[in-house]
Short mmCIF file of C-alpha atoms and ligand atoms in Angstrom, two decimals:
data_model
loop_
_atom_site.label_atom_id
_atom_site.label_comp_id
_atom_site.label_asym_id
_atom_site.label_seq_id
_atom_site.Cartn_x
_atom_site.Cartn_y
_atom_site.Cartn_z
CA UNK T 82 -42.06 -16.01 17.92
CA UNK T 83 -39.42 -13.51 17.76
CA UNK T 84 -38.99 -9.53 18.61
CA UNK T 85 -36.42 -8.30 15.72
CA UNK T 86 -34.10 -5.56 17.20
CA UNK T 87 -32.36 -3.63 14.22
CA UNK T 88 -29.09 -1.59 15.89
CA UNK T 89 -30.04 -3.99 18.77
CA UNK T 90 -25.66 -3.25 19.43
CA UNK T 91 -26.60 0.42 19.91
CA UNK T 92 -26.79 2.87 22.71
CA UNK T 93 -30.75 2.66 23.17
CA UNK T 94 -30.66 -0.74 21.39
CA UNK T 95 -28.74 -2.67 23.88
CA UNK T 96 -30.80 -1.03 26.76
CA UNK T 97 -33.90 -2.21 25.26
CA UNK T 98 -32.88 -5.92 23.99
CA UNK T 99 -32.05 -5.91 28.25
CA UNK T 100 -35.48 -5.21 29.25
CA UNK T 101 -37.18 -7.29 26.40
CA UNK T 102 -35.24 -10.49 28.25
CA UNK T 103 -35.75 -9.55 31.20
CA UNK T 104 -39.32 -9.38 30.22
CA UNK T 105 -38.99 -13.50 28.66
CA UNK T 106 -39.36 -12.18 25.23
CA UNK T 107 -37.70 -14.22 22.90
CA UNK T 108 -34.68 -11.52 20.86
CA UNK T 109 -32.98 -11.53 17.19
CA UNK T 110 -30.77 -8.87 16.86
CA UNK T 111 -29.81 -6.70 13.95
CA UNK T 112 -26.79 -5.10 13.49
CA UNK T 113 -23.74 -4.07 10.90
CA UNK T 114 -21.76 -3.04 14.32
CA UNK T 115 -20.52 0.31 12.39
CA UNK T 116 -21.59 2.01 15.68
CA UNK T 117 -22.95 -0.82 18.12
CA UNK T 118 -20.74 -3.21 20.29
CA UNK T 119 -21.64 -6.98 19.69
CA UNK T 120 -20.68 -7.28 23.64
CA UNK T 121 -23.26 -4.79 24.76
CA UNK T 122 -25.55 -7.52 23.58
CA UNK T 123 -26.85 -9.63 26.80
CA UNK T 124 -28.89 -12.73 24.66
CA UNK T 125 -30.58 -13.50 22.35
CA UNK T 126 -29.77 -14.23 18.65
CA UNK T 127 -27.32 -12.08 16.80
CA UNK T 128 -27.60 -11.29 13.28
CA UNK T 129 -24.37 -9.05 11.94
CA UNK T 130 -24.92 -7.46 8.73
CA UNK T 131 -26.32 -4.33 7.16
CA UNK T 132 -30.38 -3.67 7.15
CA UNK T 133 -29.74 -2.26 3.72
CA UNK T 134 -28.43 -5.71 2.02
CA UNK T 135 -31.30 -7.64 0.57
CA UNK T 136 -30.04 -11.16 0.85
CA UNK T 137 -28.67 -10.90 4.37
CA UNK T 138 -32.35 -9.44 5.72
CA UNK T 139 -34.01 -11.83 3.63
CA UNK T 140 -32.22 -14.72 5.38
CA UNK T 141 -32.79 -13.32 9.14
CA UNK T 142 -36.78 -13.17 8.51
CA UNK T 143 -36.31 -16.62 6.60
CA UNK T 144 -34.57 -18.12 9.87
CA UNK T 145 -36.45 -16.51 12.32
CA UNK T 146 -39.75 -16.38 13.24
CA UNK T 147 -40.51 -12.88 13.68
CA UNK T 148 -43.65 -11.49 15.28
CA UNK T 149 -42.58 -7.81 15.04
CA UNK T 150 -39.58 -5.45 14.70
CA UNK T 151 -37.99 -3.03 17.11
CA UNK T 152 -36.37 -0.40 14.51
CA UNK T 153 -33.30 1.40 15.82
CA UNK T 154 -30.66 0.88 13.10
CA UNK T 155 -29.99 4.52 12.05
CA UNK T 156 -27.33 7.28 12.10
CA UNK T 157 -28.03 9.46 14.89
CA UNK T 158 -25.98 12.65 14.94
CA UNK T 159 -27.18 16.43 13.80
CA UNK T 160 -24.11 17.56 13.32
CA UNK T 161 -22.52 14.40 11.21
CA UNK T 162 -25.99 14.99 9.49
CA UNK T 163 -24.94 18.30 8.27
CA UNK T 164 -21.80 17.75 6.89
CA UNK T 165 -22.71 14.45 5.85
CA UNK T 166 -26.84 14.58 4.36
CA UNK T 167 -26.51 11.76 1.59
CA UNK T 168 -25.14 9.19 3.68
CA UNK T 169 -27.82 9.88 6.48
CA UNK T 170 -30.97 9.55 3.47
CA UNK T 171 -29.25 6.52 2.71
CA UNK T 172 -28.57 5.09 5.91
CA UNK T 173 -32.05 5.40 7.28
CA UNK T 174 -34.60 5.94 4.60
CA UNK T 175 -33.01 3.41 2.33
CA UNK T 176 -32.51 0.72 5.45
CA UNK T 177 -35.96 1.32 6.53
CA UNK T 178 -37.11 0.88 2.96
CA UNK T 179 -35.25 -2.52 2.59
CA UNK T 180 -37.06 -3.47 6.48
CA UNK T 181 -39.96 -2.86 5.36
CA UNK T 182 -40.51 -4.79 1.83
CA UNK T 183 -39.16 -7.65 4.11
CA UNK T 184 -41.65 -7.46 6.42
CA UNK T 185 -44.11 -7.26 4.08
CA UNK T 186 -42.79 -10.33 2.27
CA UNK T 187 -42.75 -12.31 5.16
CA UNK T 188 -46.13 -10.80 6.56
CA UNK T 189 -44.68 -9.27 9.58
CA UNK T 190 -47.16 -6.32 10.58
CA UNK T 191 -45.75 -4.47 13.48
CA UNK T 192 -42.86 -2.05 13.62
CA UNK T 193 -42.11 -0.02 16.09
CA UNK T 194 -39.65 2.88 15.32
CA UNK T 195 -37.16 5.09 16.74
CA UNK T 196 -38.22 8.46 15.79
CA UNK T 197 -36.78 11.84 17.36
CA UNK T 198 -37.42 15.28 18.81
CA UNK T 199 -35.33 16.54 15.74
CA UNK T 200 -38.60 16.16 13.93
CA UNK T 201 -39.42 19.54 15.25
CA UNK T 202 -37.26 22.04 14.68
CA UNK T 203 -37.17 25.42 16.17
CA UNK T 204 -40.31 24.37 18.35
CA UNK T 205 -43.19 27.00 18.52
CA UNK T 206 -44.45 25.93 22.09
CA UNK T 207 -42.74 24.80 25.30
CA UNK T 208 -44.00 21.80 26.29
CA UNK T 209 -43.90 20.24 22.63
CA UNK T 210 -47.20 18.08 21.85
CA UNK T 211 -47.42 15.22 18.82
CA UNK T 212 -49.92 17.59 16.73
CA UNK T 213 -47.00 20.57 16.47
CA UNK T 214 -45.38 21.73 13.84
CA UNK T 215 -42.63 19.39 11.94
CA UNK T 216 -39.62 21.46 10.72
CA UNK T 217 -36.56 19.83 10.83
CA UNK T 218 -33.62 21.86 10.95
CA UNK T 219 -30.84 19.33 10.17
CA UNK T 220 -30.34 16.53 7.99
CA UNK T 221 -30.93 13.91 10.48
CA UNK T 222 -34.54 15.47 11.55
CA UNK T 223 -35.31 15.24 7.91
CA UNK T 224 -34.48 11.84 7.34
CA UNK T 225 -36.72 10.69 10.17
CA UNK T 226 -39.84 12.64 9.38
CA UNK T 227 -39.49 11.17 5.55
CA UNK T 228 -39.84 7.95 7.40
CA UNK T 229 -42.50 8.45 9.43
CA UNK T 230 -44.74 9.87 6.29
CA UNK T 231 -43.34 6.37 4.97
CA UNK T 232 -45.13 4.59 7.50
CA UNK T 233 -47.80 6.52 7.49
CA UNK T 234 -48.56 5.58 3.91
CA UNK T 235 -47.63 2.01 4.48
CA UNK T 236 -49.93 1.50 7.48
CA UNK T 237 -52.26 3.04 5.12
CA UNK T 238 -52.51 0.67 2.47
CA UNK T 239 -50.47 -2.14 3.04
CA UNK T 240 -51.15 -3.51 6.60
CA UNK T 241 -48.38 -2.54 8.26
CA UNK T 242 -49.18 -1.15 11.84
CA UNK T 243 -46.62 1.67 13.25
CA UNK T 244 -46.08 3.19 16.71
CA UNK T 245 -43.17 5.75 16.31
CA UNK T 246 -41.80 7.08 19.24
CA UNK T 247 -39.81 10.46 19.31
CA UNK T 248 -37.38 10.82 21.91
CA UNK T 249 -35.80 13.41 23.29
CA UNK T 250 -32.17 13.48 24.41
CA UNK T 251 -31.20 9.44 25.75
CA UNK T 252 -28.97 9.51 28.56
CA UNK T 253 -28.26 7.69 31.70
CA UNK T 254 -27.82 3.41 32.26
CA UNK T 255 -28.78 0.28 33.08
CA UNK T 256 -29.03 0.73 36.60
CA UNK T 257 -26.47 -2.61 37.26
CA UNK T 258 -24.05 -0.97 35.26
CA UNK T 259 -23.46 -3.75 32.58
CA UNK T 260 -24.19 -1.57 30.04
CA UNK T 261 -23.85 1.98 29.02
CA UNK T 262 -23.21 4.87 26.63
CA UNK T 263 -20.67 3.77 24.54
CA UNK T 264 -19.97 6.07 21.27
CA UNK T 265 -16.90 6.25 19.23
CA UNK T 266 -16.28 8.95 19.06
CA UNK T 267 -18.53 10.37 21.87
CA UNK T 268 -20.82 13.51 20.59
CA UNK T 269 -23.13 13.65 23.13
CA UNK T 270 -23.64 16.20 25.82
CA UNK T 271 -23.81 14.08 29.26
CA UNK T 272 -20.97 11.31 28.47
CA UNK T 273 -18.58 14.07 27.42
CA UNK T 274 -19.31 16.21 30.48
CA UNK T 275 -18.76 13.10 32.41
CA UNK T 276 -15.27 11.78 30.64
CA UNK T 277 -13.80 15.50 31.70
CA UNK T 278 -15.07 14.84 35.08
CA UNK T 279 -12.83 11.82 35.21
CA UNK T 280 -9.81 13.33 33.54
CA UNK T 281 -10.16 11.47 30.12
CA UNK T 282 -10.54 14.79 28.06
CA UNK T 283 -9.44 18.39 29.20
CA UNK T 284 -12.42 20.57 28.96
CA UNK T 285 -15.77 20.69 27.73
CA UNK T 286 -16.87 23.31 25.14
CA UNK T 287 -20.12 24.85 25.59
CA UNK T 288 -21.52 25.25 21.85
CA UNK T 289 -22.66 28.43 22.10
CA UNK T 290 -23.71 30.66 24.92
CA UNK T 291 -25.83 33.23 23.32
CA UNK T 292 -29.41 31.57 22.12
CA UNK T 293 -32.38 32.87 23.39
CA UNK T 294 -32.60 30.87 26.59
CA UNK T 295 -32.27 32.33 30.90
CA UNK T 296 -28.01 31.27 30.60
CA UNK T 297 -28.17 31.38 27.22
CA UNK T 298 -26.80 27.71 26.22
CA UNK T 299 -29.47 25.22 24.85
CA UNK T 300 -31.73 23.79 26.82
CA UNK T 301 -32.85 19.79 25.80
CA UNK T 302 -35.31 17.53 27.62
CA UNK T 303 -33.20 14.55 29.03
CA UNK T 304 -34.63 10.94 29.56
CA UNK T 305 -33.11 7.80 31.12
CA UNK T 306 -32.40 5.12 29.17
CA UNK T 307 -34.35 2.43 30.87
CA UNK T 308 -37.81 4.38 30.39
CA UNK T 309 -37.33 4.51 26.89
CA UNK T 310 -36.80 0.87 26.82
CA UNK T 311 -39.94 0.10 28.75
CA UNK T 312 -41.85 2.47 26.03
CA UNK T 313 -40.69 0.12 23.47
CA UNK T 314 -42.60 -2.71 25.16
CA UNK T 315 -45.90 -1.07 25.95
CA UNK T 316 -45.80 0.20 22.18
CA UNK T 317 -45.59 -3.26 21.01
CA UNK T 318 -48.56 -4.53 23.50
CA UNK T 319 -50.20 -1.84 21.94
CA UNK T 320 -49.88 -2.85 18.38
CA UNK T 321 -50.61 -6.56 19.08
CA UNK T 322 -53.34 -5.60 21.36
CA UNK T 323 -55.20 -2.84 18.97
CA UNK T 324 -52.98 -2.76 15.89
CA UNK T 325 -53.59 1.40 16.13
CA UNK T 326 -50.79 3.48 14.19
CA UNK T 327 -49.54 6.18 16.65
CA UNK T 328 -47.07 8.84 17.13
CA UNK T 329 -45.22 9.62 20.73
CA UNK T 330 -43.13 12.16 22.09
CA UNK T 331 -40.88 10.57 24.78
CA UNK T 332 -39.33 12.93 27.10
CA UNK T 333 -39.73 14.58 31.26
CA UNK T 334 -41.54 17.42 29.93
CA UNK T 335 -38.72 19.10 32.01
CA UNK T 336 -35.81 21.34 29.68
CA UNK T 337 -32.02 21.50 31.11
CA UNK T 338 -29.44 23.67 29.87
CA UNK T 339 -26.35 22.77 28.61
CA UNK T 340 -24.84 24.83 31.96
CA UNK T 341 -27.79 23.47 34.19
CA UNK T 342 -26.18 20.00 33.37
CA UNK T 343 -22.76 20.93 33.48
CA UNK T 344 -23.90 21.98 37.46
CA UNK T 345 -25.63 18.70 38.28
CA UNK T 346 -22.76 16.65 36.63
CA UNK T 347 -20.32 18.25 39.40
CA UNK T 348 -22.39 17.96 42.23
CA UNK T 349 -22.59 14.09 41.32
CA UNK T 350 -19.43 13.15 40.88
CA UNK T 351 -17.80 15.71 43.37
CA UNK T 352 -14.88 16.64 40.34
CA UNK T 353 -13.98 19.78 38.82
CA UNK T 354 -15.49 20.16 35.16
CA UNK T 355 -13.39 22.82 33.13
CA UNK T 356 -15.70 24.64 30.79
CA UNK T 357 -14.77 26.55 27.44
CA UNK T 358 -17.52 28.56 25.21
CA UNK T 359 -17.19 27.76 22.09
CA UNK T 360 -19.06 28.33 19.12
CA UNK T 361 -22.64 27.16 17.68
CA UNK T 362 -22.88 23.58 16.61
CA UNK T 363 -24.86 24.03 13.41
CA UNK T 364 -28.56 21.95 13.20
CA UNK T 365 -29.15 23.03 16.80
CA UNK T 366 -32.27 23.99 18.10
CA UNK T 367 -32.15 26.27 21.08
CA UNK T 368 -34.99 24.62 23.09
CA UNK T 369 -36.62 21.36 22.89
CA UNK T 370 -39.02 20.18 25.44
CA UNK T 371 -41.11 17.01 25.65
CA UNK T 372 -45.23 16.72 26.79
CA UNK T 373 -45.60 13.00 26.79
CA UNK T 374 -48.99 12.99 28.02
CA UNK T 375 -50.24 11.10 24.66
CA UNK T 376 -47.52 8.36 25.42
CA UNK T 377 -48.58 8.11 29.77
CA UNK T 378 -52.13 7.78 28.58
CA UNK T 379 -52.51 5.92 25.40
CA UNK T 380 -48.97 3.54 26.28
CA UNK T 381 -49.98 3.47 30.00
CA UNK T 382 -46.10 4.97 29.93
CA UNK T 383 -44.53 5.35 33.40
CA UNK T 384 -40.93 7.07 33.63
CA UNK T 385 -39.24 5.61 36.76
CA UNK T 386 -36.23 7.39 36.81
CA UNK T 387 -37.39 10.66 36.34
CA UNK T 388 -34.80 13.37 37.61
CA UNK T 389 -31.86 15.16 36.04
CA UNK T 390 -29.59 13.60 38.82
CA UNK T 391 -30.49 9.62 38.78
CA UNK T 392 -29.66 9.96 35.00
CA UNK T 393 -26.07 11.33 35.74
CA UNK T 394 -25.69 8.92 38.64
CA UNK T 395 -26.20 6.05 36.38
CA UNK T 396 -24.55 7.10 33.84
CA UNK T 397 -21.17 8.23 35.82
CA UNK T 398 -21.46 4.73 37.66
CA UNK T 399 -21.39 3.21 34.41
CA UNK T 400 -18.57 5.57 32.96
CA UNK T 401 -16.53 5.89 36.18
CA UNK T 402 -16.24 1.68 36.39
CA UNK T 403 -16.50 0.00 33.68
CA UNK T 404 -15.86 1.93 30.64
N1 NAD O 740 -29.45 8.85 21.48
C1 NAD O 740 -30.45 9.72 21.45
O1 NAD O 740 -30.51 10.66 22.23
C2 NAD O 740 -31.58 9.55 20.45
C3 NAD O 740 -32.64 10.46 20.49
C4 NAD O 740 -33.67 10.35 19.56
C5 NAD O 740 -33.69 9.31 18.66
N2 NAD O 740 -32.66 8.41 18.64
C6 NAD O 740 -32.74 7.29 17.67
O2 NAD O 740 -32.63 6.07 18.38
C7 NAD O 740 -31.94 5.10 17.63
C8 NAD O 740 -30.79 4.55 18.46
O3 NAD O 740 -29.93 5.60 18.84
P1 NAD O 740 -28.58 5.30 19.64
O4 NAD O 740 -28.21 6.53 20.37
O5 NAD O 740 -28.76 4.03 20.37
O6 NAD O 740 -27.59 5.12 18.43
P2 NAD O 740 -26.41 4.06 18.25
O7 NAD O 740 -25.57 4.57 17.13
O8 NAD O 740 -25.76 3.74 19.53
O9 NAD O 740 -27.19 2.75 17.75
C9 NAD O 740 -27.56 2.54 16.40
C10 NAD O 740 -27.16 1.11 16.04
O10 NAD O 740 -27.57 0.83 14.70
C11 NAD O 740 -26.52 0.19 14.01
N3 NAD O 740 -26.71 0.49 12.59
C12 NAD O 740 -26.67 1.71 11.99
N4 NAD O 740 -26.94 1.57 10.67
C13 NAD O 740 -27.16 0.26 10.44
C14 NAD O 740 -27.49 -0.50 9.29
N5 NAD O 740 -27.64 0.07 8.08
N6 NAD O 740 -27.65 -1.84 9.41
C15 NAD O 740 -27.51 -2.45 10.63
N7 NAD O 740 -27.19 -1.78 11.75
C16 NAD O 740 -27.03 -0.45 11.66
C17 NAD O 740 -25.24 0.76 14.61
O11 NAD O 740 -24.12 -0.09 14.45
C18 NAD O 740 -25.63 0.92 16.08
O12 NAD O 740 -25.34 -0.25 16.83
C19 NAD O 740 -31.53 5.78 16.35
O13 NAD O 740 -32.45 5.46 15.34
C20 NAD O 740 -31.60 7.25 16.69
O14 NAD O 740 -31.87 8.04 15.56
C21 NAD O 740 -31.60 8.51 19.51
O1 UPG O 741 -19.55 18.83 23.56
C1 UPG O 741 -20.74 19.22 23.56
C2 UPG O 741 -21.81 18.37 23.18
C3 UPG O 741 -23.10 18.90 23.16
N1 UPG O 741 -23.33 20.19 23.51
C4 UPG O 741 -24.71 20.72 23.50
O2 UPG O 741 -25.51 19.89 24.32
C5 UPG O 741 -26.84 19.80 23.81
C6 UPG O 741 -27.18 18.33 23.64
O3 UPG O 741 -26.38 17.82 22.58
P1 UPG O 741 -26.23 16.26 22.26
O4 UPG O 741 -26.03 15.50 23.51
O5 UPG O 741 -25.23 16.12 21.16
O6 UPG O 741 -27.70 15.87 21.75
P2 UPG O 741 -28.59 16.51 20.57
O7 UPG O 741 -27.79 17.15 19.52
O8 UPG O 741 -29.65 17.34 21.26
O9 UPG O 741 -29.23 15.21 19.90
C7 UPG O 741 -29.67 14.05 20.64
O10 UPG O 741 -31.02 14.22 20.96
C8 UPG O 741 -31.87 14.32 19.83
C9 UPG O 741 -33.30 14.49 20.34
O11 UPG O 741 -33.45 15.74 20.98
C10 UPG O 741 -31.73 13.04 19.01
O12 UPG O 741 -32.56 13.07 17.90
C11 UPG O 741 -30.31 12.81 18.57
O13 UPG O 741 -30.21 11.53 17.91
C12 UPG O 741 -29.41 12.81 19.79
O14 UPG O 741 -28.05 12.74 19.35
C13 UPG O 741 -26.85 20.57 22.49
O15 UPG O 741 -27.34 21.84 22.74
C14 UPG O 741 -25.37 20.68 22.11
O16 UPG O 741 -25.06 21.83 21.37
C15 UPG O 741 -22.29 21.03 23.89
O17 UPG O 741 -22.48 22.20 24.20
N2 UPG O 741 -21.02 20.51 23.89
#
């Protein structure tokens, strides 16, 4: 029996389809490589197509034996969100919709799905818990929290069991290396900071210096890679153990600024980082902070790499060598 992997080519995908062999697990991947890489897949069985065509899916649960499905395949960006809603709706609600009638057809239960801190919003508390407010200020939040109320009312009534797991901001490596951040174009705070440390672009511009925070630039809750990946794996022992439907924040429970990682990125790789303010990136919450307390208790959840500075060391070794 197989683990399906939908936008196994991905980012957090390809970190996660690495642990799930390293862990034996037999893989079939999942993906229409519009962001992914097919080489940042390490084994397994590759599937390329999109989630969203009926025959293609139809064939991959036909061919495979699948036990239960790893849900990445998304778009991923707040601010492509806002200029772009429609296409994110029909990107992930529509591709989750098509997953899920095909699991149901072929009587696959468990689905575990990649869910976000975007859920929030403008959060009310610092640390934020599971039972907070959802208020999703972009596009992209929006689309997620529609599909979690989705599985909601699917584990509801039609035996489907859900863990989904909201992360906060995925950074960092596979600790060999191999693999890495890898976006084309590249939106994301740490491997942009890191590309101007090596000379690849000329500055980095701070979106916005003047929210409501001690340096005033936003302040985001940063976790590696490879302990999201592991959460993937306890959350399907969970659901084959129990079957129990659950939400999970996945984060340090410790906020950065946008300056505070600027910093840390220079002390790491010893460069100059040149800095411009620019202005707000619209979508963007000023502060969001994880408490994953449900996730270390009910998952058994235990981050490894847990500071601001192993996550920019892996990441730069990955960045500075291979990329
Ligand atoms: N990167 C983060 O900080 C972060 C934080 C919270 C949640 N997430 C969620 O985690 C998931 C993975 O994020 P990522 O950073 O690895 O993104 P990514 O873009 O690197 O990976 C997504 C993968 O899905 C594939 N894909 C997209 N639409 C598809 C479709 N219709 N059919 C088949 N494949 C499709 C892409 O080609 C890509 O390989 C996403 O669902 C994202 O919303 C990411
Ligand atoms: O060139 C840049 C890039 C980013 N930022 C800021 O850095 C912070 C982090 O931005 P980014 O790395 O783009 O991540 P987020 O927009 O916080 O979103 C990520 O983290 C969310 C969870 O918090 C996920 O849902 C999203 O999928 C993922 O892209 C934000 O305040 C940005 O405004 C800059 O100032 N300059």
């Amino acid at each position: 029996m197989a683990i399906l992997v939908t936008g196994g080519a991905g980012y957090i995908g390809s970190h996660t389809v690495m642990e799930l062999l390293e862990n034996r697990d037999e893989v079939v991947v999942v993906d229409n490589l519009v962001k992914g890489h097919k080489n940042a897949i390490k084994g397994g069985k590759f599937y390329c197509g999109d989630i969203r065509d009926e025959d293609f899916l139809d064939r991959v649960f036909k061919e495979s034996e699948i036990e239960a499905v790893i849900h990445f395949a998304a778009y991923s960006l707040v601010g492509e969100s806002m200029k772009d809603p429609i296409g994110y709706y029909n990107n992930n609600v529509r591709g989750t919709i098509t997953l899920l009638r095909f699991m149901k057809k072929h009587g696959v239960k468990n689905i575990v799905f990649s869910s976000t801190a975007a859920v929030y919003g403008e959060a009310k508390n610092v640390p934020i818990t599971e039972d907070d407010d959802t208020c999703p200020e972009n596009p992209y939040g929006e689309s997620k929290l529609a599909i979690e109320k989705l599985l909601k009312w699917a584990s509801d009534s039609l035996d489907i069991n859900y863990i989904a797991l909201r992360y906060f901001n995925a950074a960092g490596a596979h600790e060999s290396g191999v693999i890495g951040e890898d976006h084309d174009p590249e939106t994301h705070l740490i491997p942009i900071v890191l590309e101007t440390a090596l000379g690849r672009r000329e500055k980095i511009i701070i979106f916005g210096d003047d929210y409501n925070t001690p340096d005033g630039t936003c302040i985001r809750d940063y976790i590696h890679v490879m302990d999201l990946a592991q959460a993937h794996l306890l959350a399907l022992d969970k659901l084959k153990k129990d079957g129990e439907s659950g939400i999970y924040n996945l984060g340090n429970g410790k906020g950065f600024s946008v300056k505070e990682v600027i910093e840390k990125s220079k002390e790491v790789t010893g460069r100059d980082i040149p800095v411009e303010i620019g202005n707000r990136r619209k979508g963007d919450p000023h502060i969001l902070v994880a408490s994953s307390e449900k996730a270390k208790k009910e998952l058994q959840w235990k981050p490894k790499y847990n500071s601001l500075e192993k996550i920019i060391e892996d990441a730069w070794k990955w960045h500075s060598n291979t990329h």
